[in-house]
Each structure stands twice: as structure tokens, then as C-alpha cells.
Amino acid sequence: MHHDHYLRASGLTKQFGDERVVEDASFTVEEGKTLALLGPSGCGKTTLLRLLTGLEAADAGTISLAGDTLTGPGVHVPAEQRRVGMVFQDWALFPHLTVDKNVAYGLRAEDIARGRAAEALELVGLSNLGARYPSELSGGQAQRVAVARALAPRPRVLLLDEPFSNLDTEFRVKLRSEVATLMREVGMTAVFVTHDQEEAFVVGDEVAVMRSGRIIQQGTPTEVYERPASAWLAGFVGEANLVSGLGAGDVADTIFGSIPLATPTSGPCRLAVRPEHLHIGTGGGGRVTGVEFYGHDTAYSVEFEATSVQVRAMAAPRFRPGDDVSVSYAGPKVVAFSSMQPELVGIEAG
Ligand code: ATP
């Protein structure tokens, strides 16, 4: 059976005391896809996941999964009947149980009899390691066993709450792409919570950006990066120079010259311009104030009268502090924000 949206949350609201922790939050996930839920610490991501699991009851809004209403007016399907799986920050396996027993842990006897644990272990490609103990596994293998354990009860959707946050950077980078690949291979529908933009982009087929309890934009990583819904969001999902412009239809006039616009705009506006979309050249109205060479690229700070801008060039440094330079735009169409609209949508926690 085909569902329009496999998982849909609409208008979800949750209040603790007089604090609205989740407010009118809506998003969708297609079957077999991973949605990365990205937001700063304390914005309500974990609470939103708990609403999905049914561990927490929503004050308002609906959740539907595979055509079933899980949460809605007068409806609250209990957590144990939702078939929503959850993986927490801690992937720890039970050290005194074999891999087989770890994966079977928590399964009903009839599901073990049906071979669900063996099946899950096969999905992650570790059928041959069932008799080992966790201490006899590599870190990557242990993670795959943890994924198998989460898949064994055949959840309809898997929720992962900052699963890699306790790991060191190198291991984390390796595991996140491995787990993302694994999710795609097994066709698991997942919601992956993170406060790390890079992680959200790597793991998510789509990204939903959350701020102060609200989902402010959902889209593919490219859409979110190139067409951010607000100036704040532009800065949250990457580096952005916020510059003023004067819209004249399809282009805006700025200190970098004319910049193509994604939507026609007239009059004063603000643009979020990515440092890597700027080109630095000799002679002009800007002065280099900082140069940082990272090996694969160079970051320049350039001052124009009152404004300081960041430029990224995929080359070794060609300029030094004090040099006079020009900066021009060489990138895709840019979203224009109203110069009047206040950026604040709430008070940020954390
Ligand atoms: P982090 O990334 O730091 O884990 P988060 O985005 O997951 O944060 P939540 O854990 O959902 O955010 O918390 C959002 C806000 O709700 C916080 O201010 C938190 O203190 C508050 N909160 C969460 N659970 C409860 C509760 N049971 N009672 C009262 N306040 C709560």
C-alpha cells in the first residue's frame, strides 16, 4: 500500500509548566528515508522524539505512521503498540551476553522462534559473529550489532537521539556514514536527532531544522543550504555573510556587485552569502585583515568600510593582511530576506 507520507507529524505542541517546549511542529518522512532533525541544544528535539515514541503525550497535534493515527484528538496509542524503535546516545551492548543474545534481548519468545534476531544480524552482515562476546568485536562491529538489536523487533520507524555524541571525532565520522549506508541498505525509515550540521547533512536524506520548539524548515540538505528560510538558519547550517542589498527584480545590488536572486525582490533586503561563493581578486575597495590557511582551502577576512566579510578560496593563500582586494560573487541564486523582518523567533536556550 502506498502512503502519501509514511510518517507525518502535524502541529505538535508540548508544554511543561508554562514553557512551550515543542510548538506547532510539523514534518514528514517518506518510507525508507532518514530525516535529520537538526537544532541547537535545548530546542526541544528530544521532547519531539518522545512525542513520536508515545512516551510523552502531546497537548495538540497529530502523528500518523503508515496510515495509522498514533496521536490525535482523543487518540494516544501507547508506546508499546506503536512499533517505533528508539536508539539512545548509549549504544552499549550487554558485555556478559553473546552477540546473538544481545540482538534477541527484548524480543518476544515467538519472534525469537521466528528467527527475527538472526535475520537482523544478517541484515547488518554479521551472521558469523553471533557467538562472540562484545569484548571480541571491533568498535564498528559493536555498532552494527547495536543497529541489529534496534532493527530486530521490526520497528516501522527508528528514532536515533544523538547516537554518536559520546564518540571521538574520527570514530564518529566513520560510523555516521556507515550507519547512514546501513539504514539505506535495509530501507529503514528513521528520524535522526543531532545538533551537528555536518552530521545532519551526511545522514539525512532530508533535514528538518528546529529552533525554539518549532520546525522552521524541512528540505534536502542542498535546499536548506542554498535556500535557507531565514538569515538565522543560513548561519546555523553553515557560514554566511549577512549583507545588505537593493533588490531590482532578479538581481540585488550589493558591495560585491550584482547578485542573482532566487525570488524577485525590490527595495532594501538582506542576503546570506556563502564565503565559498565569493571570489577574491587583486585591487579593489576591500582590505585583507586576516588569512587562515587550512590546507584544502584558505579563509580570508576582508574589510569593506563598515562591513567585514569572509571569503573561502580552494587554493593556498594568494593575499596577505593589508592587501587591497576586490570581492565578487560567483555562486547560485541567493534568497533575499526582508531587511525589516526581525530575526528573533524566540529566546534560545543553551
Ligand atoms: P539537547 O540537544 O540539549 O538534548 P533538546 O533539543 O533535545 O536538547 P529537550 O531535551 O527536548 O531539548 O528539552 C527542551 C526543553 O524542555 C529544555 O529547556 C528542557 O529543560 C525542557 N524539558 C524537557 N523535558 C522536560 C520535563 N519532563 N519537564 C520539564 N521541562 C522539560
Short mmCIF file of C-alpha atoms and ligand atoms in Angstrom, two decimals:
data_model
loop_
_atom_site.label_atom_id
_atom_site.label_comp_id
_atom_site.label_asym_id
_atom_site.label_seq_id
_atom_site.Cartn_x
_atom_site.Cartn_y
_atom_site.Cartn_z
CA MET A 1 0.00 0.00 0.00
CA HIS A 2 1.30 3.43 -0.87
CA HIS A 3 1.17 6.19 1.70
CA ASP A 4 1.40 9.82 0.84
CA HIS A 5 3.76 10.40 3.72
CA TYR A 6 4.83 7.37 5.68
CA LEU A 7 5.38 9.35 8.86
CA ARG A 8 3.70 12.68 9.37
CA ALA A 9 3.71 14.98 12.39
CA SER A 10 1.45 17.96 12.22
CA GLY A 11 1.03 20.88 14.61
CA LEU A 12 2.64 19.04 17.53
CA THR A 13 2.72 21.04 20.72
CA LYS A 14 4.02 20.11 24.17
CA GLN A 15 4.14 22.32 27.20
CA PHE A 16 5.93 21.72 30.52
CA GLY A 17 4.60 24.13 33.14
CA ASP A 18 4.28 27.36 31.22
CA GLU A 19 7.15 26.59 28.83
CA ARG A 20 6.19 25.53 25.31
CA VAL A 21 8.99 23.09 24.54
CA VAL A 22 7.53 21.93 21.22
CA GLU A 23 5.33 24.39 19.39
CA ASP A 24 3.25 23.72 16.30
CA ALA A 25 5.93 21.39 14.91
CA SER A 26 5.25 19.67 11.58
CA PHE A 27 7.36 17.40 9.39
CA THR A 28 7.09 14.36 7.13
CA VAL A 29 9.29 11.36 6.39
CA GLU A 30 8.97 9.12 3.34
CA GLU A 31 9.18 5.36 3.71
CA GLY A 32 12.77 4.12 3.78
CA LYS A 33 14.21 7.61 4.18
CA THR A 34 16.09 9.26 7.02
CA LEU A 35 15.10 12.67 8.32
CA ALA A 36 17.77 14.50 10.30
CA LEU A 37 16.24 16.67 13.00
CA LEU A 38 18.77 19.44 13.46
CA GLY A 39 18.67 22.14 16.10
CA PRO A 40 20.66 23.82 18.84
CA SER A 41 20.84 22.35 22.32
CA GLY A 42 17.60 22.68 24.27
CA CYS A 43 15.38 23.49 21.26
CA GLY A 44 13.08 20.54 22.01
CA LYS A 45 14.44 17.75 19.78
CA THR A 46 14.38 15.04 22.43
CA THR A 47 10.90 16.04 23.55
CA LEU A 48 9.72 15.81 19.94
CA LEU A 49 11.15 12.27 19.69
CA ARG A 50 9.40 11.31 22.93
CA LEU A 51 6.11 12.50 21.43
CA LEU A 52 6.78 10.20 18.46
CA THR A 53 7.50 7.21 20.70
CA GLY A 54 4.37 7.85 22.73
CA LEU A 55 6.38 8.10 25.98
CA GLU A 56 5.09 11.65 26.18
CA ALA A 57 1.54 12.77 25.31
CA ALA A 58 1.11 15.79 23.04
CA ASP A 59 -1.01 18.76 24.12
CA ALA A 60 -2.05 19.28 20.50
CA GLY A 61 -1.28 17.99 17.03
CA THR A 62 -1.32 14.68 15.19
CA ILE A 63 1.12 11.90 14.35
CA SER A 64 0.38 9.31 11.69
CA LEU A 65 2.52 6.35 10.72
CA ALA A 66 1.86 4.03 7.77
CA GLY A 67 -1.71 5.26 7.62
CA ASP A 68 -2.42 4.77 11.36
CA THR A 69 -3.12 7.69 13.64
CA LEU A 70 -0.85 7.34 16.67
CA THR A 71 -1.58 10.73 18.23
CA GLY A 72 -4.55 12.96 17.59
CA PRO A 73 -7.65 14.45 19.18
CA GLY A 74 -8.74 11.81 21.68
CA VAL A 75 -6.12 9.33 20.36
CA HIS A 76 -2.94 8.26 22.11
CA VAL A 77 -1.67 4.86 21.02
CA PRO A 78 0.52 3.54 23.89
CA ALA A 79 4.26 3.39 23.26
CA GLU A 80 4.43 -0.41 23.23
CA GLN A 81 1.85 -0.63 20.43
CA ARG A 82 3.45 1.92 18.10
CA ARG A 83 6.28 -0.18 16.72
CA VAL A 84 8.54 2.84 16.95
CA GLY A 85 12.12 1.91 17.87
CA MET A 86 14.48 4.15 19.77
CA VAL A 87 18.28 4.21 19.91
CA PHE A 88 19.77 6.39 22.60
CA GLN A 89 23.12 8.12 22.97
CA ASP A 90 24.37 4.97 24.56
CA TRP A 91 24.80 2.10 22.13
CA ALA A 92 26.29 -0.12 24.80
CA LEU A 93 25.83 -3.84 24.40
CA PHE A 94 25.48 -6.13 27.40
CA PRO A 95 29.04 -7.35 27.98
CA HIS A 96 28.00 -10.66 29.57
CA LEU A 97 25.74 -11.67 26.67
CA THR A 98 26.78 -13.01 23.27
CA VAL A 99 26.01 -11.07 20.12
CA ASP A 100 23.04 -13.38 19.43
CA LYS A 101 21.64 -12.82 22.91
CA ASN A 102 22.22 -9.06 22.70
CA VAL A 103 20.22 -8.85 19.49
CA ALA A 104 17.47 -11.10 20.84
CA TYR A 105 17.26 -9.11 24.07
CA GLY A 106 13.79 -7.67 24.48
CA LEU A 107 12.24 -9.71 21.66
CA ARG A 108 9.18 -11.78 22.42
CA ALA A 109 9.76 -15.54 22.53
CA GLU A 110 7.65 -16.08 19.40
CA ASP A 111 9.73 -13.53 17.49
CA ILE A 112 12.94 -15.26 18.53
CA ALA A 113 11.41 -18.53 17.38
CA ARG A 114 10.62 -16.87 14.04
CA GLY A 115 14.30 -16.06 13.67
CA ARG A 116 13.98 -12.28 13.98
CA ALA A 117 17.28 -11.92 15.80
CA ALA A 118 19.18 -14.00 13.24
CA GLU A 119 17.51 -12.05 10.44
CA ALA A 120 18.54 -8.70 11.91
CA LEU A 121 22.11 -9.88 12.35
CA GLU A 122 22.15 -10.97 8.74
CA LEU A 123 20.87 -7.54 7.64
CA VAL A 124 23.93 -5.88 9.15
CA GLY A 125 26.22 -8.55 7.69
CA LEU A 126 27.36 -10.14 10.95
CA SER A 127 25.69 -13.55 10.92
CA ASN A 128 29.03 -15.22 11.51
CA LEU A 129 29.74 -13.39 14.78
CA GLY A 130 26.66 -14.46 16.77
CA ALA A 131 28.60 -16.49 19.32
CA ARG A 132 31.10 -13.76 20.19
CA TYR A 133 31.03 -11.50 23.21
CA PRO A 134 31.09 -7.70 22.80
CA SER A 135 34.70 -7.55 24.04
CA GLU A 136 35.67 -9.65 21.00
CA LEU A 137 34.24 -7.12 18.50
CA SER A 138 35.77 -4.06 16.86
CA GLY A 139 34.06 -0.73 17.59
CA GLY A 140 32.43 -0.74 14.17
CA GLN A 141 31.15 -4.28 14.58
CA ALA A 142 29.71 -3.42 18.00
CA GLN A 143 27.84 -0.52 16.43
CA ARG A 144 26.41 -2.80 13.75
CA VAL A 145 25.24 -5.22 16.43
CA ALA A 146 23.54 -2.31 18.20
CA VAL A 147 21.79 -1.42 14.94
CA ALA A 148 20.74 -5.07 14.54
CA ARG A 149 19.31 -5.03 18.05
CA ALA A 150 17.27 -1.95 17.18
CA LEU A 151 16.05 -3.50 13.90
CA ALA A 152 15.19 -6.93 15.34
CA PRO A 153 11.67 -6.05 16.61
CA ARG A 154 10.99 -4.68 13.09
CA PRO A 155 10.08 -1.16 14.10
CA ARG A 156 8.16 0.81 11.47
CA VAL A 157 10.41 3.75 12.18
CA LEU A 158 13.66 4.05 14.09
CA LEU A 159 14.41 7.12 16.17
CA LEU A 160 18.05 7.90 16.96
CA ASP A 161 18.85 10.54 19.57
CA GLU A 162 22.39 11.91 19.07
CA PRO A 163 23.69 8.35 18.74
CA PHE A 164 27.32 9.31 18.20
CA SER A 165 27.70 12.16 20.65
CA ASN A 166 29.83 10.17 23.09
CA LEU A 167 32.42 9.14 20.50
CA ASP A 168 35.63 10.81 19.48
CA THR A 169 35.63 12.70 16.19
CA GLU A 170 37.44 10.22 14.00
CA PHE A 171 35.29 7.26 15.04
CA ARG A 172 32.15 9.35 14.85
CA VAL A 173 32.78 10.46 11.27
CA LYS A 174 33.42 6.88 10.20
CA LEU A 175 30.42 5.42 12.00
CA ARG A 176 27.92 8.01 10.90
CA SER A 177 28.47 7.30 7.22
CA GLU A 178 28.46 3.57 7.91
CA VAL A 179 25.18 3.75 9.80
CA ALA A 180 23.67 6.03 7.13
CA THR A 181 24.63 3.50 4.45
CA LEU A 182 23.23 0.65 6.53
CA MET A 183 19.89 2.46 7.01
CA ARG A 184 19.63 2.95 3.24
CA GLU A 185 20.55 -0.65 2.52
CA VAL A 186 17.91 -2.07 4.84
CA GLY A 187 15.35 0.57 3.78
CA MET A 188 14.74 1.69 7.36
CA THR A 189 12.66 4.80 7.93
CA ALA A 190 14.44 6.89 10.55
CA VAL A 191 14.47 10.18 12.41
CA PHE A 192 17.97 11.11 13.47
CA VAL A 193 18.45 13.86 16.05
CA THR A 194 21.62 15.92 16.04
CA HIS A 195 22.86 19.43 16.80
CA ASP A 196 25.71 18.99 14.32
CA GLN A 197 25.04 20.48 10.87
CA GLU A 198 27.62 18.34 9.11
CA GLU A 199 26.21 15.16 10.65
CA ALA A 200 22.66 16.15 9.68
CA PHE A 201 23.73 16.71 6.07
CA VAL A 202 25.63 13.41 5.85
CA VAL A 203 22.99 11.24 7.48
CA GLY A 204 19.73 12.89 6.38
CA ASP A 205 18.01 12.38 3.06
CA GLU A 206 16.17 15.46 4.29
CA VAL A 207 16.87 17.82 7.15
CA ALA A 208 14.29 19.49 9.42
CA VAL A 209 15.74 22.48 11.23
CA MET A 210 14.28 23.13 14.66
CA ARG A 211 14.52 26.29 16.71
CA SER A 212 12.76 27.15 19.96
CA GLY A 213 10.32 24.26 19.64
CA ARG A 214 9.38 24.93 16.01
CA ILE A 215 10.41 23.26 12.77
CA ILE A 216 11.41 26.26 10.70
CA GLN A 217 12.37 24.45 7.51
CA GLN A 218 12.38 20.96 6.02
CA GLY A 219 14.16 20.10 2.80
CA THR A 220 17.08 18.26 1.26
CA PRO A 221 20.49 19.35 2.55
CA THR A 222 21.01 21.28 -0.70
CA GLU A 223 17.68 23.09 -0.40
CA VAL A 224 18.29 24.01 3.20
CA TYR A 225 21.82 25.21 2.44
CA GLU A 226 21.06 27.12 -0.75
CA ARG A 227 17.53 28.31 0.06
CA PRO A 228 17.52 28.87 3.84
CA ALA A 229 14.18 30.01 5.25
CA SER A 230 15.74 32.71 7.41
CA ALA A 231 19.00 34.53 7.98
CA TRP A 232 19.42 32.72 11.30
CA LEU A 233 19.02 29.37 9.58
CA ALA A 234 21.53 30.35 6.89
CA GLY A 235 24.11 30.89 9.63
CA PHE A 236 23.15 27.77 11.54
CA VAL A 237 23.66 25.39 8.60
CA GLY A 238 26.95 26.92 7.51
CA GLU A 239 28.91 30.11 7.35
CA ALA A 240 27.07 33.09 5.93
CA ASN A 241 27.88 36.74 5.32
CA LEU A 242 24.77 38.77 6.00
CA VAL A 243 24.97 41.70 3.61
CA SER A 244 22.52 44.41 2.67
CA GLY A 245 21.33 44.68 -0.88
CA LEU A 246 18.97 46.64 -3.04
CA GLY A 247 16.65 44.32 -4.92
CA ALA A 248 15.80 45.11 -8.53
CA GLY A 249 13.80 42.13 -9.73
CA ASP A 250 16.00 39.10 -10.39
CA VAL A 251 19.16 40.67 -9.00
CA ALA A 252 20.26 42.68 -6.00
CA ASP A 253 22.94 45.31 -5.93
CA THR A 254 25.48 44.72 -3.12
CA ILE A 255 29.06 45.54 -2.13
CA PHE A 256 30.02 42.51 -4.24
CA GLY A 257 28.21 43.89 -7.27
CA SER A 258 25.12 42.30 -8.70
CA ILE A 259 23.93 39.01 -7.13
CA PRO A 260 21.26 36.78 -8.77
CA LEU A 261 18.16 36.26 -6.63
CA ALA A 262 16.12 33.08 -6.16
CA THR A 263 12.89 35.07 -5.91
CA PRO A 264 12.31 38.54 -7.42
CA THR A 265 12.67 41.26 -4.80
CA SER A 266 12.54 45.02 -4.93
CA GLY A 267 13.92 47.54 -2.49
CA PRO A 268 16.18 47.06 0.52
CA CYS A 269 16.83 43.46 1.54
CA ARG A 270 19.41 41.27 3.28
CA LEU A 271 21.26 38.41 1.65
CA ALA A 272 23.05 35.45 3.21
CA VAL A 273 26.13 34.98 1.05
CA ARG A 274 28.28 31.86 1.47
CA PRO A 275 32.04 32.52 1.81
CA GLU A 276 32.82 29.85 -0.82
CA HIS A 277 30.63 31.67 -3.35
CA LEU A 278 32.81 34.76 -3.20
CA HIS A 279 35.82 35.28 -5.40
CA ILE A 280 38.79 37.32 -4.22
CA GLY A 281 40.90 39.25 -6.73
CA THR A 282 43.57 41.91 -6.88
CA GLY A 283 42.90 45.61 -6.42
CA GLY A 284 39.59 46.96 -5.16
CA GLY A 285 37.73 48.52 -2.31
CA GLY A 286 38.42 45.81 0.25
CA ARG A 287 41.36 45.24 2.58
CA VAL A 288 42.52 41.85 3.80
CA THR A 289 42.54 41.73 7.61
CA GLY A 290 43.03 38.02 8.18
CA VAL A 291 44.28 34.92 6.37
CA GLU A 292 43.86 31.35 7.62
CA PHE A 293 45.28 28.51 5.55
CA TYR A 294 43.64 25.14 6.24
CA GLY A 295 45.49 23.08 3.65
CA HIS A 296 42.50 22.27 1.46
CA ASP A 297 41.36 25.89 1.42
CA THR A 298 42.07 29.39 2.66
CA ALA A 299 39.75 31.67 4.65
CA TYR A 300 40.18 35.41 4.19
CA SER A 301 38.65 38.19 6.26
CA VAL A 302 38.14 41.26 4.12
CA GLU A 303 37.02 44.65 5.39
CA PHE A 304 34.84 46.98 3.34
CA GLU A 305 34.32 50.31 5.12
CA ALA A 306 31.85 49.21 7.82
CA THR A 307 31.48 45.54 6.91
CA SER A 308 33.76 42.58 7.46
CA VAL A 309 33.24 39.61 5.13
CA GLN A 310 34.53 36.07 4.99
CA VAL A 311 35.79 34.58 1.73
CA ARG A 312 36.84 30.96 1.15
CA ALA A 313 39.14 30.03 -1.71
CA MET A 314 40.07 26.48 -2.68
CA ALA A 315 43.73 27.39 -3.02
CA ALA A 316 46.78 28.30 -0.98
CA PRO A 317 46.92 31.95 0.23
CA ARG A 318 47.46 34.46 -2.59
CA PHE A 319 46.99 37.58 -0.43
CA ARG A 320 48.32 38.86 2.84
CA PRO A 321 46.89 41.09 5.53
CA GLY A 322 46.94 44.70 4.34
CA ASP A 323 46.47 43.82 0.64
CA ASP A 324 43.82 45.73 -1.29
CA VAL A 325 41.43 43.29 -2.92
CA SER A 326 38.16 43.06 -4.78
CA VAL A 327 35.46 40.55 -3.88
CA SER A 328 32.87 39.42 -6.39
CA TYR A 329 30.05 36.92 -6.31
CA ALA A 330 30.28 33.64 -8.21
CA GLY A 331 27.59 31.30 -6.90
CA PRO A 332 23.99 30.12 -7.27
CA LYS A 333 20.90 32.30 -6.88
CA VAL A 334 20.54 33.67 -3.37
CA VAL A 335 17.47 34.07 -1.15
CA ALA A 336 16.67 37.64 -0.16
CA PHE A 337 15.32 38.33 3.32
CA SER A 338 13.32 41.37 4.24
CA SER A 339 15.53 43.96 5.88
CA MET A 340 12.67 44.84 8.22
CA GLN A 341 11.75 41.38 9.49
CA PRO A 342 13.17 40.78 12.94
CA GLU A 343 15.21 37.61 13.05
CA LEU A 344 14.14 36.61 16.56
CA VAL A 345 11.54 33.89 16.76
CA GLY A 346 12.04 33.20 20.42
CA ILE A 347 14.59 33.01 23.13
CA GLU A 348 17.28 30.47 22.56
CA ALA A 349 18.10 28.10 25.36
CA GLY A 350 21.55 26.61 25.76
P1 ATP B 1 19.67 18.72 23.86
O1 ATP B 1 20.19 18.76 22.46
O2 ATP B 1 20.45 19.57 24.81
O3 ATP B 1 19.40 17.33 24.36
P2 ATP B 1 16.93 19.09 23.05
O4 ATP B 1 16.83 19.92 21.84
O5 ATP B 1 16.82 17.62 22.90
O6 ATP B 1 18.24 19.46 23.83
P3 ATP B 1 14.84 18.83 25.02
O7 ATP B 1 15.59 17.80 25.77
O8 ATP B 1 13.64 18.40 24.28
O9 ATP B 1 15.80 19.62 24.03
O10 ATP B 1 14.45 19.98 26.05
C1 ATP B 1 13.86 21.19 25.65
C2 ATP B 1 13.47 22.00 26.86
O11 ATP B 1 12.42 21.34 27.57
C3 ATP B 1 14.58 22.21 27.86
O12 ATP B 1 14.52 23.54 28.34
C4 ATP B 1 14.26 21.22 28.96
O13 ATP B 1 14.75 21.66 30.19
C5 ATP B 1 12.75 21.18 28.94
N1 ATP B 1 12.21 19.88 29.37
C6 ATP B 1 12.42 18.68 28.79
N2 ATP B 1 11.75 17.70 29.43
C7 ATP B 1 11.10 18.28 30.46
C8 ATP B 1 10.23 17.80 31.51
N3 ATP B 1 9.89 16.49 31.60
N4 ATP B 1 9.77 18.70 32.39
C9 ATP B 1 10.08 19.99 32.30
N5 ATP B 1 10.88 20.52 31.34
C10 ATP B 1 11.39 19.68 30.42
#
